[in-house]
Tab-separated table of C-alpha atoms in Angstrom:
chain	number	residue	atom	x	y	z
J	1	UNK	CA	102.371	110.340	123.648
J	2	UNK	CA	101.096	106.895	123.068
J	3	UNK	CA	102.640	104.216	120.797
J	4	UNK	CA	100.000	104.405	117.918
J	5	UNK	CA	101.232	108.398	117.813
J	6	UNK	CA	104.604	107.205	117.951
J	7	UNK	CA	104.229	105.227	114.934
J	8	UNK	CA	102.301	107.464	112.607
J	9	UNK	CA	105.304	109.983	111.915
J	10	UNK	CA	105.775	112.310	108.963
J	11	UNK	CA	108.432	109.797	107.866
J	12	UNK	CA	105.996	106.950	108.267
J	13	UNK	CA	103.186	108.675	106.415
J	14	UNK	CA	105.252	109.583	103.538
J	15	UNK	CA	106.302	106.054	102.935
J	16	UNK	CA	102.692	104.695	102.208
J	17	UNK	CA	101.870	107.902	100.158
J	18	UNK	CA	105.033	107.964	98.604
J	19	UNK	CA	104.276	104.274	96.957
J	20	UNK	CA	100.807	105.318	96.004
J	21	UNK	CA	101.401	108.137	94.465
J	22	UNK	CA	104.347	106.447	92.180
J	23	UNK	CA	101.920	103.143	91.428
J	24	UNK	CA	98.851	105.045	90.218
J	25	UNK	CA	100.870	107.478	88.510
J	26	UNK	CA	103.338	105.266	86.631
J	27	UNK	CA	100.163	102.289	85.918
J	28	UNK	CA	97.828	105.384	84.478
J	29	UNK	CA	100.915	107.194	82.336
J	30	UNK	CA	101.951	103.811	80.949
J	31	UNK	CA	98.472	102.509	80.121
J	32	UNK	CA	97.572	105.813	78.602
J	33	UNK	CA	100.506	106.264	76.757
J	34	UNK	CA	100.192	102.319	75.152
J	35	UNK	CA	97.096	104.029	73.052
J	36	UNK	CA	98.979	106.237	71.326
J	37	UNK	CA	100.090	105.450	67.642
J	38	UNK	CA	103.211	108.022	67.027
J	39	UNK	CA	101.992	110.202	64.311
J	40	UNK	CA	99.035	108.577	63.373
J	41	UNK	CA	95.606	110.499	64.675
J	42	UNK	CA	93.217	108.079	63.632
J	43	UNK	CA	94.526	105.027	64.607
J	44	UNK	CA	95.042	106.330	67.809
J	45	UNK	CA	91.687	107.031	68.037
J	46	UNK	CA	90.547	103.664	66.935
J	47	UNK	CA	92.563	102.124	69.850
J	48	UNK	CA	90.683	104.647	71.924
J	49	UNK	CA	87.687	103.215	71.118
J	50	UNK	CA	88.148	99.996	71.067
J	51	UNK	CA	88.998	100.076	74.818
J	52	UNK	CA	87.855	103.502	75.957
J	53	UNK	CA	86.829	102.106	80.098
J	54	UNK	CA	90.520	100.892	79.905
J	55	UNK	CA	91.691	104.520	79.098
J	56	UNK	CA	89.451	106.628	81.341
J	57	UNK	CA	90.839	103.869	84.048
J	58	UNK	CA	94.107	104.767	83.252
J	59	UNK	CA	93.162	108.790	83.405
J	60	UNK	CA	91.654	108.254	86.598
J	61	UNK	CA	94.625	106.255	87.924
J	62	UNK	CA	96.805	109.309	86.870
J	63	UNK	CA	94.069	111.828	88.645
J	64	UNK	CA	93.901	109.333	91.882
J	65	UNK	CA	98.029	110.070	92.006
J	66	UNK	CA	97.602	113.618	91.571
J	67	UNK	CA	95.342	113.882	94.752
J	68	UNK	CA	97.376	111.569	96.644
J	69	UNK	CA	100.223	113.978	95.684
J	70	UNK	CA	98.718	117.048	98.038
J	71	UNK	CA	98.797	114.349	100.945
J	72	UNK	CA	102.446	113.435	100.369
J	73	UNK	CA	103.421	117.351	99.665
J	74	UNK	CA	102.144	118.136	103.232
J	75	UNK	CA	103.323	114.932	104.759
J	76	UNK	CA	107.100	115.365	102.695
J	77	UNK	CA	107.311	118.889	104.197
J	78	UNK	CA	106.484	117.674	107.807
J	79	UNK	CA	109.289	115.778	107.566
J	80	UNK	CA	111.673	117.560	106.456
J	81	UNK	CA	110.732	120.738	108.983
J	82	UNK	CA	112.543	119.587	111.853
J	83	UNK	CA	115.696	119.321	109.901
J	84	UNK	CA	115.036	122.852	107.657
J	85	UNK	CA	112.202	124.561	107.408
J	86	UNK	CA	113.566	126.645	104.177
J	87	UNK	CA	114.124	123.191	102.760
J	88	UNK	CA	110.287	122.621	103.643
J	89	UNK	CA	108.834	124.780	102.482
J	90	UNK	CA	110.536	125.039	98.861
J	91	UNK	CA	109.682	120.876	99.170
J	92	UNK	CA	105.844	121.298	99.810
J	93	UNK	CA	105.633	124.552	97.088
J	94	UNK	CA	107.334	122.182	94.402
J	95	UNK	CA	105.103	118.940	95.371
J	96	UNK	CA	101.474	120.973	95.180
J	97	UNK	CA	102.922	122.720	92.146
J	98	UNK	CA	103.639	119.396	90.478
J	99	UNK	CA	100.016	118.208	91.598
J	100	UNK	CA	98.516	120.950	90.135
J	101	UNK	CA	100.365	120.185	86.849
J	102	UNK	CA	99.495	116.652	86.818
J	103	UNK	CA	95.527	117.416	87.266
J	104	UNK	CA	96.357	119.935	84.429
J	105	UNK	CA	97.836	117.051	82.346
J	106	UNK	CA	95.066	114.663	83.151
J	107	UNK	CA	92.007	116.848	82.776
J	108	UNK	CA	93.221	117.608	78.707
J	109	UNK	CA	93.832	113.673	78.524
J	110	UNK	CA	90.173	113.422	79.565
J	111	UNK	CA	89.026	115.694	77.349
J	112	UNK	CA	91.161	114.115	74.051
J	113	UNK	CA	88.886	110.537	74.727
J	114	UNK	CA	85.626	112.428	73.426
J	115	UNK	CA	87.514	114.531	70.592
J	116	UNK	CA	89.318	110.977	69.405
J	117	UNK	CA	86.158	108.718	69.778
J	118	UNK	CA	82.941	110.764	68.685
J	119	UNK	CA	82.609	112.865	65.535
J	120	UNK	CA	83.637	116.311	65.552
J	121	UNK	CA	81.584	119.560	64.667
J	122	UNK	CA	85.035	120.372	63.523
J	123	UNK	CA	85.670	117.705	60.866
J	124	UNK	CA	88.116	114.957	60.416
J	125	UNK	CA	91.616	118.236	59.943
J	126	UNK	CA	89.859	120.531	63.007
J	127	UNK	CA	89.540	116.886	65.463
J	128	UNK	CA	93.503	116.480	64.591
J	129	UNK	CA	94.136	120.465	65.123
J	130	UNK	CA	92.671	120.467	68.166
J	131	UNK	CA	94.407	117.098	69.192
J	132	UNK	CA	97.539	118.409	68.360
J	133	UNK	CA	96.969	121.600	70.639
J	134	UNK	CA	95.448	119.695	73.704
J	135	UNK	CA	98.391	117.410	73.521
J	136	UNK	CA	101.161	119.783	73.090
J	137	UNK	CA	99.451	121.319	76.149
J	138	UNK	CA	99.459	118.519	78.145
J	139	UNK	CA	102.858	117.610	77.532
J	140	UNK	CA	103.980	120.850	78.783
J	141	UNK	CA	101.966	120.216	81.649
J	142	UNK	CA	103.608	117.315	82.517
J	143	UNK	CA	107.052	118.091	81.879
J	144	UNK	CA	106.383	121.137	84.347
J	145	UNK	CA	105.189	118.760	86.677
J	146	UNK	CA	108.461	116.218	86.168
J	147	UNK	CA	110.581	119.443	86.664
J	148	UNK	CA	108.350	120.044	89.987
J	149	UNK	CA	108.928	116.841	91.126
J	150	UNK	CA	112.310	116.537	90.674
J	151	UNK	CA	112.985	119.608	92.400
J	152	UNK	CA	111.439	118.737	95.398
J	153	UNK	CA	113.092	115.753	95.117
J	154	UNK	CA	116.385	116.586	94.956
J	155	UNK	CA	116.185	119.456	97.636
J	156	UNK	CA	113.910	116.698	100.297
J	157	UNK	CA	116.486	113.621	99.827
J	158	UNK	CA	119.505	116.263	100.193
J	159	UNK	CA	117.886	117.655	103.167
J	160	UNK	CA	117.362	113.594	104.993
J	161	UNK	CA	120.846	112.356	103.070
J	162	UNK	CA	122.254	115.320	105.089
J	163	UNK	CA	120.716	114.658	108.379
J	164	UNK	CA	121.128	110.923	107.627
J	165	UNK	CA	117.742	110.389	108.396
J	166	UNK	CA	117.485	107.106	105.804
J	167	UNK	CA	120.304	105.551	104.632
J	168	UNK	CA	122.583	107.579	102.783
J	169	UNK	CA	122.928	105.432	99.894
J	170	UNK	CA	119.217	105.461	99.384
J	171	UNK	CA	118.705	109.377	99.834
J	172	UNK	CA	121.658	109.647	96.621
J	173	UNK	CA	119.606	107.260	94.626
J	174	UNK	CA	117.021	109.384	94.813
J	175	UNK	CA	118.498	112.315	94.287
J	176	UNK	CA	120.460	110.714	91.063
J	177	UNK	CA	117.282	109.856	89.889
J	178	UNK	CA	115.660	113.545	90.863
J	179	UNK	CA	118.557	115.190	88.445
J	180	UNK	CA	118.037	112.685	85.790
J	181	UNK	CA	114.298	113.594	85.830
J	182	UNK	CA	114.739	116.897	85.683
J	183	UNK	CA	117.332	117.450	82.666
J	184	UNK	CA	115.206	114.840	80.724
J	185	UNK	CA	111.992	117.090	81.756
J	186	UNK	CA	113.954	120.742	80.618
J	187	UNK	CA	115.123	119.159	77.595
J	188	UNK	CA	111.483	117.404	76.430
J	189	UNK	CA	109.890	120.830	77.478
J	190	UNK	CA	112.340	123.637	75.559
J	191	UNK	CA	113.259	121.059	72.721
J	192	UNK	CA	110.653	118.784	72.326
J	193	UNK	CA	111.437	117.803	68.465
J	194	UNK	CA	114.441	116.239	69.947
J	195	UNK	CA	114.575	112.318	70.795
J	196	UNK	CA	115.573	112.466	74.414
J	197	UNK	CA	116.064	109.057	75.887
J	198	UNK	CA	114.583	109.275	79.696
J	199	UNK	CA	113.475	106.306	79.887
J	200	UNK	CA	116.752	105.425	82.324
J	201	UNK	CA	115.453	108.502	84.790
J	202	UNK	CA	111.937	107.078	85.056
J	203	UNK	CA	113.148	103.379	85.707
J	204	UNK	CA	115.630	105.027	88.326
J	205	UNK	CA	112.703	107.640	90.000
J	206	UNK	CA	110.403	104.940	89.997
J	207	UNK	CA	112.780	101.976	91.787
J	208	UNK	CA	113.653	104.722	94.404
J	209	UNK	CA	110.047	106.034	95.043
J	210	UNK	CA	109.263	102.383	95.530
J	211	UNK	CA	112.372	101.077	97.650
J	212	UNK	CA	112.139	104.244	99.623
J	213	UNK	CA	108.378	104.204	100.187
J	214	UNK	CA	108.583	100.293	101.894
J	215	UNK	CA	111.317	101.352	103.447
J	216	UNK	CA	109.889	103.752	105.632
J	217	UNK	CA	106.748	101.997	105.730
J	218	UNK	CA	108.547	98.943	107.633
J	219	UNK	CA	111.792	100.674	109.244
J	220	UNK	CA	110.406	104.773	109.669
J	221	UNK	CA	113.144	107.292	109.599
J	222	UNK	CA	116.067	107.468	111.986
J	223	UNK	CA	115.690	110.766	113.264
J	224	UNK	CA	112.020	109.396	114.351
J	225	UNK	CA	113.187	106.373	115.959
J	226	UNK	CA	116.240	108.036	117.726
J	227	UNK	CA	113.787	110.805	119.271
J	228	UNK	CA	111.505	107.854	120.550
J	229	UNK	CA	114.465	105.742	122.180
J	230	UNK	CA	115.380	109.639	123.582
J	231	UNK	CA	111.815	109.916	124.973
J	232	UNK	CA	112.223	106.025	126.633
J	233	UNK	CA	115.299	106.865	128.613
């Protein structure tokens, strides 16, 4: 096995991916969430307008994460296989599920730009009907994905805090931040009238993802390095 081999682990190619996918996710689902006036159809629609490349940036920054997502599901699974391959398995089912979602989530986003900016067959009350049902369905889309994400998550991290294969302190992080996600993600999908403060969850997710993603993309996995030092004996 030569060194370049060595280096390119599961471990190591989920750190890069794992970064990716949280940048372009978190930049397009901030960006395209700034547009949005609470309540108010046409002004959102106005803002729309007024900077529509901006949004469909944004939506494609979301759909670039979504296909990066299938990479890291495969490359997440890999590396968890050695150490269960139940644990695997449920990690890389979870992961493409939440992918799916996502492209779901993004695809109705795409198609709100041309219902919010150009006049509607439908009139001024069908445009804001139809808004209303696109984005109640892509809401549910992505609080399915959160709760897909989280799950794989908090199984993954258990799996490597277990094994020990990163430092334990940042496999709990992630896994606090996994069961944040996902009681923010229940509650916002079965009770969505209510005012559920998740903000703390996403800051916590998304300092993980990114701590955790360098990580391995500088230092690997220990399981990885102690199997090469095993091999150099």
């Amino acid at each position: 096995m030569t060194a370049n081999s060595q280096f390119w682990t599961p471990a190591r190619l989920t750190g890069p991916l794992l970064f990716l996918v949280t940048v372009t996710h978190m930049a397009g689902f901030q960006i395209a969430n700034s547009f949005v006036v609470s309540g108010d159809f046409a002004a959102t629609g106005i803002k729309m307008a007024q900077s529509e490349g901006l949004y469909r940036l944004a939506l494609l920054s979301y759909s670039a994460s979504s296909i990066l997502s299938v990479g890291l599901a495969v490359s997440f699974a890999l590396w968890i296989a050695p150490i269960s391959r139940l644990g695997a398995g449920l990690v890389l089912g979870w992961r493409l599920f939440e992918a799916i979602s996502s492209t779901v989530t993004w695809a109705i986003r795409f198609a709100l730009v041309d219902n919010q900016t150009q006049p509607s067959l439908l009139g001024a009350p069908g445009a804001e009907a139809l808004h209303r049902l696109l984005r109640d369905t892509a809401n549910a889309a992505f609080d399915l994905g959160a709760i897909g994400l989280a799950l794989a998550t908090l199984i993954g991290f258990y799996f490597l805090f277990q094994a020990r294969s990163l430092p334990r302190l940042l496999s709990a992080i992630a896994m606090l931040g996994a069961i944040l996600f996902l009681v923010s993600s229940v509650m916002a999908l079965g009770w969505p009238e209510t005012d559920i403060p998740s903000s703390v969850a996403f800051a916590v997710t998304l300092l993980s993802n990114l701590v955790i993603g360098l990580w391995l993309m500088v230092r690997g996995d220990r399981s990885s390095q102690a199997k090469v030092l095993a091999q150099q004996a």
